[in-house]
Amino acid sequence: MLMTLALFLQSAVGGVLLGGIYGLLAMGLSLSWGLLKLVNLSHFALAFLGAYLTYQFGTVYGVPAYLSVLVIAPLFFALGVALHSVFVRFQVKEFASLLVTFGVTILIESLIQWIWSADFLRYETPYAQTTIRLGPIFVSVLDLSAFVCAGVLAGAAWYALNKTMLGKALRAAAHDAPVASAFGINSARVSYILAGLCSATAGIAGVFIALIGTLAPSQIEAWIGVVFAVAIIGGLGSPIGALGAGMLIGVAESLTMSVVNPAWAPLVAFSVLIVILLRKPVI
């Protein structure tokens, strides 16, 4: 009984921490989809590009991951602004953005494969296996760091959206851009800022993906489904909701792998999504 309880608690804690990565990835997608009305599939490819850059900085140039963030975050902010300028220039709408960013995803995946090959890569760090013991439970330092980062960014995003003039301008522009413009809000300018910040969160998520997981270009597609589900379940445009939904899915997947069968874990996110959409459609 003690072993079963310990396994249950370990799985639950592991699922919560996994939810941090899910929430971190879903946050930018949720904000872009909910406030900019753009479904940015390339968000996942950008995250993996950030992961590969972290790997490159660390293995080739000896730059620690926490320092590579200082380069990756502003770089991806600029990439997000550049991509959004294309959307604005060609007046890309919500459905069209799904198709356009799918093409961008393929391009980025091909670029990654061309530079780093399709082989599996692992970024080994001295603290990769470091854990904190809490009674019978072991907590990975890297997983905990990713979760804390996700919590801080989600809290900061919520505060910015609800308590600052920029956030209120973003929400007003998303609700009714013409009326917002009539009240002096520069909808185009604030949309560029949000697009840049969404891409920056993808780059930050990529840093943790590099530290925690194994890298391969083909893994980009593997993340799309579950993170899409997390973004929808958490509520479009809700950073706190994305983190909460990430934890929900993470715990459900982790317990499924431990109690039932690891092969069933990919079904969890979509099962939860279907149930929620049947009870309360959100899109």
mmCIF file of C-alpha atoms in Angstrom:
data_model
loop_
_atom_site.group_PDB
_atom_site.id
_atom_site.type_symbol
_atom_site.label_atom_id
_atom_site.label_comp_id
_atom_site.label_asym_id
_atom_site.label_seq_id
_atom_site.Cartn_x
_atom_site.Cartn_y
_atom_site.Cartn_z
ATOM 1 C CA MET A 1 0.000 0.000 0.000
ATOM 2 C CA LEU A 2 2.863 2.353 0.843
ATOM 3 C CA MET A 3 4.519 1.653 -2.497
ATOM 4 C CA THR A 4 1.239 2.283 -4.323
ATOM 5 C CA LEU A 5 0.699 5.571 -2.520
ATOM 6 C CA ALA A 6 4.296 6.626 -3.180
ATOM 7 C CA LEU A 7 3.909 5.799 -6.873
ATOM 8 C CA PHE A 8 0.644 7.742 -7.015
ATOM 9 C CA LEU A 9 2.178 10.815 -5.370
ATOM 10 C CA GLN A 10 5.301 10.632 -7.536
ATOM 11 C CA SER A 11 3.163 10.391 -10.676
ATOM 12 C CA ALA A 12 0.951 13.276 -9.575
ATOM 13 C CA VAL A 13 3.917 15.529 -8.812
ATOM 14 C CA GLY A 14 5.574 14.569 -12.091
ATOM 15 C CA GLY A 15 2.351 15.374 -13.924
ATOM 16 C CA VAL A 16 2.066 18.799 -12.300
ATOM 17 C CA LEU A 17 5.630 19.621 -13.316
ATOM 18 C CA LEU A 18 5.016 18.315 -16.850
ATOM 19 C CA GLY A 19 2.016 20.626 -16.918
ATOM 20 C CA GLY A 20 4.401 23.532 -16.479
ATOM 21 C CA ILE A 21 5.996 22.785 -19.856
ATOM 22 C CA TYR A 22 2.582 22.300 -21.450
ATOM 23 C CA GLY A 23 1.356 25.564 -19.967
ATOM 24 C CA LEU A 24 4.481 27.426 -21.028
ATOM 25 C CA LEU A 25 4.060 26.242 -24.611
ATOM 26 C CA ALA A 26 0.306 26.816 -24.661
ATOM 27 C CA MET A 27 0.540 30.325 -23.204
ATOM 28 C CA GLY A 28 1.796 32.029 -26.353
ATOM 29 C CA LEU A 29 -0.582 30.050 -28.565
ATOM 30 C CA SER A 30 -3.534 30.900 -26.323
ATOM 31 C CA LEU A 31 -2.774 34.625 -26.284
ATOM 32 C CA SER A 32 -2.149 34.776 -30.026
ATOM 33 C CA TRP A 33 -5.320 32.860 -30.808
ATOM 34 C CA GLY A 34 -7.496 34.582 -28.244
ATOM 35 C CA LEU A 35 -6.352 38.193 -28.653
ATOM 36 C CA LEU A 36 -4.862 38.405 -32.145
ATOM 37 C CA LYS A 37 -7.280 35.891 -33.733
ATOM 38 C CA LEU A 38 -4.312 34.116 -35.310
ATOM 39 C CA VAL A 39 -3.770 30.362 -34.944
ATOM 40 C CA ASN A 40 0.015 30.227 -34.946
ATOM 41 C CA LEU A 41 1.063 26.626 -35.635
ATOM 42 C CA SER A 42 4.660 27.799 -36.070
ATOM 43 C CA HIS A 43 4.691 28.463 -32.301
ATOM 44 C CA PHE A 44 5.769 24.842 -31.782
ATOM 45 C CA ALA A 45 8.451 24.982 -34.457
ATOM 46 C CA LEU A 46 9.806 28.180 -32.911
ATOM 47 C CA ALA A 47 9.973 26.440 -29.531
ATOM 48 C CA PHE A 48 12.051 23.632 -31.009
ATOM 49 C CA LEU A 49 14.214 26.128 -32.867
ATOM 50 C CA GLY A 50 14.848 27.725 -29.476
ATOM 51 C CA ALA A 51 15.693 24.288 -28.077
ATOM 52 C CA TYR A 52 18.205 23.618 -30.826
ATOM 53 C CA LEU A 53 19.785 27.052 -30.408
ATOM 54 C CA THR A 54 20.119 26.338 -26.677
ATOM 55 C CA TYR A 55 21.791 23.040 -27.554
ATOM 56 C CA GLN A 56 24.111 24.808 -30.010
ATOM 57 C CA PHE A 57 25.065 27.550 -27.563
ATOM 58 C CA GLY A 58 25.746 25.024 -24.819
ATOM 59 C CA THR A 59 27.581 22.282 -26.679
ATOM 60 C CA VAL A 60 29.542 24.344 -29.197
ATOM 61 C CA TYR A 61 30.112 27.674 -27.474
ATOM 62 C CA GLY A 62 29.824 26.625 -23.831
ATOM 63 C CA VAL A 63 27.080 29.155 -23.032
ATOM 64 C CA PRO A 64 24.953 28.057 -20.035
ATOM 65 C CA ALA A 65 21.244 27.726 -20.659
ATOM 66 C CA TYR A 66 20.334 30.533 -18.259
ATOM 67 C CA LEU A 67 22.519 32.885 -20.290
ATOM 68 C CA SER A 68 21.241 31.658 -23.650
ATOM 69 C CA VAL A 69 17.777 32.866 -22.580
ATOM 70 C CA LEU A 70 19.129 36.420 -22.681
ATOM 71 C CA VAL A 71 19.827 35.953 -26.392
ATOM 72 C CA ILE A 72 16.924 33.712 -27.373
ATOM 73 C CA ALA A 73 14.101 35.745 -25.778
ATOM 74 C CA PRO A 74 14.834 39.044 -27.609
ATOM 75 C CA LEU A 75 15.718 37.189 -30.817
ATOM 76 C CA PHE A 76 12.399 35.384 -30.823
ATOM 77 C CA PHE A 77 10.570 38.587 -29.940
ATOM 78 C CA ALA A 78 11.989 40.040 -33.165
ATOM 79 C CA LEU A 79 11.025 36.895 -35.110
ATOM 80 C CA GLY A 80 7.482 37.161 -33.768
ATOM 81 C CA VAL A 81 7.224 40.795 -34.827
ATOM 82 C CA ALA A 82 8.588 39.939 -38.288
ATOM 83 C CA LEU A 83 6.104 37.088 -38.733
ATOM 84 C CA HIS A 84 3.228 39.272 -37.563
ATOM 85 C CA SER A 85 4.219 41.963 -40.054
ATOM 86 C CA VAL A 86 3.674 39.385 -42.796
ATOM 87 C CA PHE A 87 0.212 38.624 -41.414
ATOM 88 C CA VAL A 88 -0.625 42.325 -41.349
ATOM 89 C CA ARG A 89 0.864 43.021 -44.785
ATOM 90 C CA PHE A 90 -1.171 40.289 -46.479
ATOM 91 C CA GLN A 91 -4.214 40.645 -44.191
ATOM 92 C CA VAL A 92 -4.072 37.030 -43.043
ATOM 93 C CA LYS A 93 -7.218 36.041 -41.141
ATOM 94 C CA GLU A 94 -7.817 33.354 -38.530
ATOM 95 C CA PHE A 95 -8.346 30.325 -40.764
ATOM 96 C CA ALA A 96 -5.719 31.408 -43.287
ATOM 97 C CA SER A 97 -3.197 31.832 -40.452
ATOM 98 C CA LEU A 98 -3.586 28.123 -39.668
ATOM 99 C CA LEU A 99 -2.501 27.246 -43.201
ATOM 100 C CA VAL A 100 0.234 29.862 -43.472
ATOM 101 C CA THR A 101 1.853 28.982 -40.157
ATOM 102 C CA PHE A 102 1.659 25.275 -41.023
ATOM 103 C CA GLY A 103 3.865 26.112 -44.004
ATOM 104 C CA VAL A 104 6.191 28.112 -41.753
ATOM 105 C CA THR A 105 6.375 25.097 -39.422
ATOM 106 C CA ILE A 106 7.487 22.857 -42.298
ATOM 107 C CA LEU A 107 10.120 25.402 -43.302
ATOM 108 C CA ILE A 108 11.513 25.666 -39.780
ATOM 109 C CA GLU A 109 11.489 21.887 -39.361
ATOM 110 C CA SER A 110 13.399 21.511 -42.638
ATOM 111 C CA LEU A 111 15.870 24.185 -41.534
ATOM 112 C CA ILE A 112 16.459 22.375 -38.234
ATOM 113 C CA GLN A 113 16.969 19.073 -40.034
ATOM 114 C CA TRP A 114 19.357 20.684 -42.511
ATOM 115 C CA ILE A 115 21.531 22.281 -39.831
ATOM 116 C CA TRP A 116 21.380 19.698 -37.028
ATOM 117 C CA SER A 117 20.253 16.562 -38.966
ATOM 118 C CA ALA A 118 17.272 14.347 -38.133
ATOM 119 C CA ASP A 119 19.197 12.390 -35.492
ATOM 120 C CA PHE A 120 18.188 12.477 -31.847
ATOM 121 C CA LEU A 121 20.283 14.899 -29.826
ATOM 122 C CA ARG A 122 20.645 15.252 -26.068
ATOM 123 C CA TYR A 123 21.911 18.326 -24.260
ATOM 124 C CA GLU A 124 23.756 16.922 -21.261
ATOM 125 C CA THR A 125 24.227 19.295 -18.351
ATOM 126 C CA PRO A 126 25.760 18.781 -14.890
ATOM 127 C CA TYR A 127 22.385 19.348 -13.242
ATOM 128 C CA ALA A 128 20.325 17.124 -15.582
ATOM 129 C CA GLN A 129 19.889 14.409 -12.954
ATOM 130 C CA THR A 130 19.716 16.681 -9.905
ATOM 131 C CA THR A 131 16.648 16.054 -7.747
ATOM 132 C CA ILE A 132 15.158 17.280 -4.497
ATOM 133 C CA ARG A 133 13.818 14.639 -2.130
ATOM 134 C CA LEU A 134 10.588 15.340 -0.273
ATOM 135 C CA GLY A 135 9.931 12.219 1.766
ATOM 136 C CA PRO A 136 9.227 9.421 -0.721
ATOM 137 C CA ILE A 137 8.938 11.862 -3.627
ATOM 138 C CA PHE A 138 11.786 12.992 -5.878
ATOM 139 C CA VAL A 139 11.437 16.291 -7.713
ATOM 140 C CA SER A 140 13.608 17.070 -10.731
ATOM 141 C CA VAL A 141 15.290 20.455 -10.401
ATOM 142 C CA LEU A 142 14.934 21.139 -14.130
ATOM 143 C CA ASP A 143 11.244 20.212 -14.160
ATOM 144 C CA LEU A 144 10.671 22.374 -11.103
ATOM 145 C CA SER A 145 12.531 25.278 -12.733
ATOM 146 C CA ALA A 146 10.342 24.990 -15.840
ATOM 147 C CA PHE A 147 7.213 24.966 -13.693
ATOM 148 C CA VAL A 148 8.319 28.008 -11.685
ATOM 149 C CA CYS A 149 9.167 29.873 -14.903
ATOM 150 C CA ALA A 150 5.743 29.005 -16.347
ATOM 151 C CA GLY A 151 4.044 30.209 -13.165
ATOM 152 C CA VAL A 152 5.966 33.485 -13.136
ATOM 153 C CA LEU A 153 5.261 34.179 -16.811
ATOM 154 C CA ALA A 154 1.579 33.248 -16.464
ATOM 155 C CA GLY A 155 1.227 35.513 -13.441
ATOM 156 C CA ALA A 156 3.052 38.350 -15.176
ATOM 157 C CA ALA A 157 0.920 37.964 -18.303
ATOM 158 C CA TRP A 158 -2.292 37.935 -16.259
ATOM 159 C CA TYR A 159 -1.221 41.059 -14.376
ATOM 160 C CA ALA A 160 -0.206 42.833 -17.577
ATOM 161 C CA LEU A 161 -3.497 42.006 -19.300
ATOM 162 C CA ASN A 162 -5.709 43.006 -16.385
ATOM 163 C CA LYS A 163 -3.831 45.714 -14.496
ATOM 164 C CA THR A 164 -1.845 47.705 -17.037
ATOM 165 C CA MET A 165 -2.895 50.143 -19.748
ATOM 166 C CA LEU A 166 -1.126 48.052 -22.410
ATOM 167 C CA GLY A 167 -3.046 44.937 -21.383
ATOM 168 C CA LYS A 168 -6.360 46.755 -21.338
ATOM 169 C CA ALA A 169 -5.563 48.174 -24.770
ATOM 170 C CA LEU A 170 -4.817 44.666 -26.045
ATOM 171 C CA ARG A 171 -8.100 43.294 -24.730
ATOM 172 C CA ALA A 172 -10.043 46.251 -26.103
ATOM 173 C CA ALA A 173 -8.460 45.856 -29.529
ATOM 174 C CA ALA A 174 -9.194 42.126 -29.524
ATOM 175 C CA HIS A 175 -12.827 42.731 -28.581
ATOM 176 C CA ASP A 176 -13.535 45.485 -31.100
ATOM 177 C CA ALA A 177 -10.584 47.007 -32.968
ATOM 178 C CA PRO A 178 -12.510 49.828 -34.741
ATOM 179 C CA VAL A 179 -14.063 51.068 -31.486
ATOM 180 C CA ALA A 180 -10.703 50.777 -29.699
ATOM 181 C CA SER A 181 -9.076 52.837 -32.453
ATOM 182 C CA ALA A 182 -11.783 55.466 -32.061
ATOM 183 C CA PHE A 183 -10.705 55.856 -28.438
ATOM 184 C CA GLY A 184 -7.070 56.397 -29.420
ATOM 185 C CA ILE A 185 -5.727 52.850 -29.091
ATOM 186 C CA ASN A 186 -3.149 51.957 -31.729
ATOM 187 C CA SER A 187 -4.337 48.400 -32.357
ATOM 188 C CA ALA A 188 -1.560 47.625 -34.836
ATOM 189 C CA ARG A 189 1.198 48.658 -32.425
ATOM 190 C CA VAL A 190 -0.086 46.669 -29.484
ATOM 191 C CA SER A 191 -0.648 43.629 -31.722
ATOM 192 C CA TYR A 192 3.028 43.695 -32.735
ATOM 193 C CA ILE A 193 4.063 43.800 -29.085
ATOM 194 C CA LEU A 194 1.845 40.852 -28.207
ATOM 195 C CA ALA A 195 3.026 38.818 -31.208
ATOM 196 C CA GLY A 196 6.631 39.405 -30.180
ATOM 197 C CA LEU A 197 5.957 38.393 -26.573
ATOM 198 C CA CYS A 198 4.154 35.214 -27.669
ATOM 199 C CA SER A 199 7.147 34.173 -29.750
ATOM 200 C CA ALA A 200 9.485 35.028 -26.892
ATOM 201 C CA THR A 201 7.592 32.597 -24.636
ATOM 202 C CA ALA A 202 8.068 29.935 -27.325
ATOM 203 C CA GLY A 203 11.815 30.552 -27.230
ATOM 204 C CA ILE A 204 11.874 30.314 -23.434
ATOM 205 C CA ALA A 205 9.883 27.066 -23.575
ATOM 206 C CA GLY A 206 12.460 25.807 -26.064
ATOM 207 C CA VAL A 207 15.250 26.343 -23.561
ATOM 208 C CA PHE A 208 13.536 24.011 -21.100
ATOM 209 C CA ILE A 209 12.708 21.490 -23.819
ATOM 210 C CA ALA A 210 16.426 21.319 -24.631
ATOM 211 C CA LEU A 211 17.326 20.803 -20.972
ATOM 212 C CA ILE A 212 14.652 18.240 -20.165
ATOM 213 C CA GLY A 213 13.983 16.247 -23.332
ATOM 214 C CA THR A 214 15.625 14.637 -26.337
ATOM 215 C CA LEU A 215 15.620 16.683 -29.526
ATOM 216 C CA ALA A 216 14.508 15.565 -32.975
ATOM 217 C CA PRO A 217 12.759 17.614 -35.689
ATOM 218 C CA SER A 218 9.970 15.040 -35.952
ATOM 219 C CA GLN A 219 8.962 15.743 -32.346
ATOM 220 C CA ILE A 220 7.469 19.096 -33.326
ATOM 221 C CA GLU A 221 4.268 17.408 -34.533
ATOM 222 C CA ALA A 222 4.081 15.291 -31.379
ATOM 223 C CA TRP A 223 3.624 18.403 -29.224
ATOM 224 C CA ILE A 224 1.033 20.121 -31.410
ATOM 225 C CA GLY A 225 -2.008 18.056 -30.462
ATOM 226 C CA VAL A 226 -1.644 18.066 -26.694
ATOM 227 C CA VAL A 227 -0.701 21.747 -26.482
ATOM 228 C CA PHE A 228 -3.631 22.677 -28.734
ATOM 229 C CA ALA A 229 -5.875 20.823 -26.317
ATOM 230 C CA VAL A 230 -4.312 22.624 -23.353
ATOM 231 C CA ALA A 231 -4.831 26.040 -24.964
ATOM 232 C CA ILE A 232 -8.502 25.341 -25.702
ATOM 233 C CA ILE A 233 -9.259 23.747 -22.332
ATOM 234 C CA GLY A 234 -7.599 26.624 -20.484
ATOM 235 C CA GLY A 235 -9.536 29.243 -22.432
ATOM 236 C CA LEU A 236 -8.215 31.267 -25.349
ATOM 237 C CA GLY A 237 -6.418 34.406 -24.220
ATOM 238 C CA SER A 238 -6.002 33.147 -20.633
ATOM 239 C CA PRO A 239 -2.392 32.590 -19.452
ATOM 240 C CA ILE A 240 -3.475 31.322 -16.029
ATOM 241 C CA GLY A 241 -5.989 29.016 -17.694
ATOM 242 C CA ALA A 242 -3.267 27.616 -19.962
ATOM 243 C CA LEU A 243 -1.106 26.757 -16.958
ATOM 244 C CA GLY A 244 -4.034 25.209 -15.086
ATOM 245 C CA ALA A 245 -5.065 23.130 -18.099
ATOM 246 C CA GLY A 246 -1.450 22.085 -18.587
ATOM 247 C CA MET A 247 -1.328 20.745 -15.043
ATOM 248 C CA LEU A 248 -4.659 18.973 -15.509
ATOM 249 C CA ILE A 249 -3.485 17.213 -18.658
ATOM 250 C CA GLY A 250 -0.018 16.549 -17.223
ATOM 251 C CA VAL A 251 -1.397 14.852 -14.108
ATOM 252 C CA ALA A 252 -3.951 12.866 -16.130
ATOM 253 C CA GLU A 253 -1.268 11.645 -18.529
ATOM 254 C CA SER A 254 1.185 10.802 -15.776
ATOM 255 C CA LEU A 255 -1.361 8.832 -13.754
ATOM 256 C CA THR A 256 -2.518 7.025 -16.892
ATOM 257 C CA MET A 257 1.041 5.946 -17.676
ATOM 258 C CA SER A 258 1.597 4.727 -14.116
ATOM 259 C CA VAL A 259 -1.738 3.088 -13.368
ATOM 260 C CA VAL A 260 -3.114 1.925 -16.709
ATOM 261 C CA ASN A 261 -0.822 1.784 -19.735
ATOM 262 C CA PRO A 262 1.740 4.263 -21.143
ATOM 263 C CA ALA A 263 0.279 3.764 -24.615
ATOM 264 C CA TRP A 264 -2.989 5.326 -23.447
ATOM 265 C CA ALA A 265 -1.412 8.599 -22.317
ATOM 266 C CA PRO A 266 -1.747 10.399 -25.710
ATOM 267 C CA LEU A 267 -5.499 9.767 -25.605
ATOM 268 C CA VAL A 268 -5.957 11.642 -22.342
ATOM 269 C CA ALA A 269 -5.656 15.223 -23.618
ATOM 270 C CA PHE A 270 -8.113 14.663 -26.438
ATOM 271 C CA SER A 271 -10.565 12.757 -24.255
ATOM 272 C CA VAL A 272 -10.652 15.645 -21.788
ATOM 273 C CA LEU A 273 -10.926 18.127 -24.660
ATOM 274 C CA ILE A 274 -13.870 16.281 -26.236
ATOM 275 C CA VAL A 275 -15.734 16.109 -22.938
ATOM 276 C CA ILE A 276 -15.251 19.825 -22.262
ATOM 277 C CA LEU A 277 -16.251 20.830 -25.800
ATOM 278 C CA LEU A 278 -19.385 18.704 -25.586
ATOM 279 C CA ARG A 279 -20.381 20.352 -22.325
ATOM 280 C CA LYS A 280 -19.349 23.867 -23.223
ATOM 281 C CA PRO A 281 -18.144 24.704 -26.752
ATOM 282 C CA VAL A 282 -15.438 27.367 -26.677
ATOM 283 C CA ILE A 283 -14.730 27.909 -30.359
#
